[in-house]
């Protein structure tokens, strides 16, 4: 065989993945307890996400370790998703992860705090991994996750303020 074909090309150096955080927040004309009591049960998800047709908590653990299950329809096809509540401070903070997410760093974070004149601020944050090969696409990833956060807080605000 010709040495030309026998040469080994050095593999390109891998680019490390990096974890990022984006968030969006809104003021809701309700108490922190009212907002928490709306976002905590999985059943409320049908009022927040138009794709979700059913949400429920799996029997067993409540609080940290709780599993919430969602049945949703995307592009006319029924899907199932489940999240695990990893950390919770009632009426203040919940950190969740989607079970089976290929991004092992992906987490959602809901944070509530009191604002002026009886309103509550709901902040939804999202941790995500930017794959090394997607470094040039950071702004698209950031916009995508920020839009998800913004839609969530606005939908929660609209639902809670109608109650």
XYZ file of C-alpha atoms in Angstrom:
163
model
C 0.000 0.000 0.000
C 1.176 3.489 -0.780
C 2.465 5.521 2.175
C 0.183 8.311 0.985
C -2.864 6.307 1.981
C -1.230 5.016 5.121
C -0.759 8.414 6.752
C -2.875 9.031 9.777
C -4.458 12.418 10.149
C -4.400 13.843 13.646
C -7.880 14.094 15.096
C -9.020 17.647 15.754
C -8.822 18.619 19.394
C -12.268 18.280 21.002
C -13.886 21.489 22.148
C -15.242 21.269 25.676
C -18.952 21.673 26.278
C -20.038 24.466 28.601
C -23.043 24.912 30.875
C -25.040 28.149 30.653
C -28.016 29.707 32.442
C -30.782 31.931 31.107
C -33.890 33.210 32.836
C -36.960 35.362 32.509
C -39.180 36.830 35.184
C -42.472 38.609 35.622
C -44.499 40.246 38.374
C -47.749 38.474 39.171
C -50.599 40.187 40.957
C -50.971 37.426 43.558
C -49.320 36.243 46.763
C -46.363 33.912 46.700
C -48.553 31.154 48.187
C -51.144 31.578 45.418
C -48.481 31.383 42.707
C -46.820 28.359 44.346
C -50.134 26.561 44.775
C -50.731 27.039 41.052
C -47.322 25.974 39.688
C -46.631 23.116 42.119
C -49.257 20.541 41.072
C -48.577 18.853 37.741
C -52.282 19.087 36.957
C -51.917 22.862 36.405
C -49.613 22.268 33.438
C -52.617 21.968 31.111
C -53.354 25.646 31.854
C -49.766 26.740 31.129
C -48.640 24.698 28.116
C -51.070 24.365 25.216
C -49.453 21.075 24.159
C -50.042 19.352 27.516
C -53.295 17.393 27.707
C -52.725 15.837 31.139
C -50.334 16.226 34.064
C -50.119 14.239 37.280
C -47.710 13.289 40.043
C -46.558 9.696 40.234
C -47.600 8.046 43.510
C -45.070 8.010 46.304
C -42.717 10.799 47.234
C -43.789 14.427 47.540
C -41.276 17.283 47.439
C -37.662 16.394 46.602
C -37.733 13.131 44.669
C -41.288 13.645 43.412
C -41.925 12.578 39.820
C -44.378 14.555 37.711
C -45.648 13.113 34.435
C -46.987 15.025 31.434
C -48.842 13.755 28.386
C -48.566 16.191 25.511
C -49.265 16.340 21.804
C -46.676 17.720 19.413
C -47.187 17.633 15.646
C -50.265 15.476 16.165
C -48.321 12.759 18.015
C -48.858 11.900 21.673
C -45.717 11.995 23.851
C -44.874 11.371 27.481
C -42.408 13.361 29.591
C -41.492 13.121 33.247
C -39.611 15.450 35.545
C -37.995 14.805 38.896
C -38.094 17.456 41.597
C -34.472 17.606 42.771
C -34.631 20.439 45.261
C -37.539 22.307 46.797
C -38.095 25.089 49.300
C -41.888 25.431 49.486
C -43.241 28.797 48.318
C -39.759 29.855 47.177
C -37.743 27.493 44.968
C -38.032 24.345 42.883
C -35.289 22.766 40.775
C -36.314 20.015 38.365
C -34.761 17.853 35.701
C -36.397 16.073 32.804
C -35.914 12.328 33.180
C -34.030 10.915 30.207
C -32.793 14.293 28.936
C -29.614 13.710 26.917
C -28.234 16.947 28.420
C -27.157 15.789 31.882
C -26.793 19.413 33.033
C -30.264 20.530 31.948
C -32.319 21.849 34.852
C -35.287 24.160 35.291
C -35.391 26.508 38.249
C -38.502 28.314 39.475
C -37.847 31.018 42.036
C -40.521 33.093 43.802
C -40.036 36.211 45.874
C -42.211 39.010 47.170
C -42.341 42.277 45.281
C -44.017 45.611 45.987
C -47.645 45.968 46.974
C -48.633 42.322 47.311
C -47.209 41.086 44.016
C -44.890 38.136 43.494
C -41.984 37.795 41.102
C -41.754 34.445 39.330
C -38.383 33.746 37.754
C -37.965 30.705 35.506
C -34.386 29.746 34.757
C -32.930 27.093 32.511
C -29.490 25.493 32.684
C -28.308 23.979 29.416
C -25.140 22.590 27.919
C -23.751 24.161 24.792
C -22.001 21.340 22.922
C -18.414 22.186 22.006
C -19.141 21.868 18.301
C -21.966 24.457 18.616
C -19.854 27.283 20.028
C -20.722 29.532 17.092
C -24.433 28.969 17.705
C -24.570 30.171 21.313
C -26.936 33.061 20.572
C -29.472 30.699 18.959
C -29.349 28.315 21.944
C -29.639 31.239 24.358
C -32.628 32.742 22.493
C -34.374 29.356 22.359
C -34.107 28.689 26.107
C -34.853 32.296 27.065
C -38.008 32.227 24.926
C -39.152 29.047 26.697
C -38.600 30.744 30.071
C -40.414 33.910 28.983
C -43.405 32.007 27.622
C -43.670 30.008 30.845
C -43.693 32.992 33.224
C -46.133 34.933 31.034
C -48.516 31.963 30.796
C -48.377 31.408 34.566
C -49.058 35.104 35.164
C -52.058 35.072 32.816
C -53.508 31.938 34.431
C -52.982 33.020 38.054
C -54.317 36.527 37.511
C -57.506 35.088 35.931
C -58.219 33.011 39.026
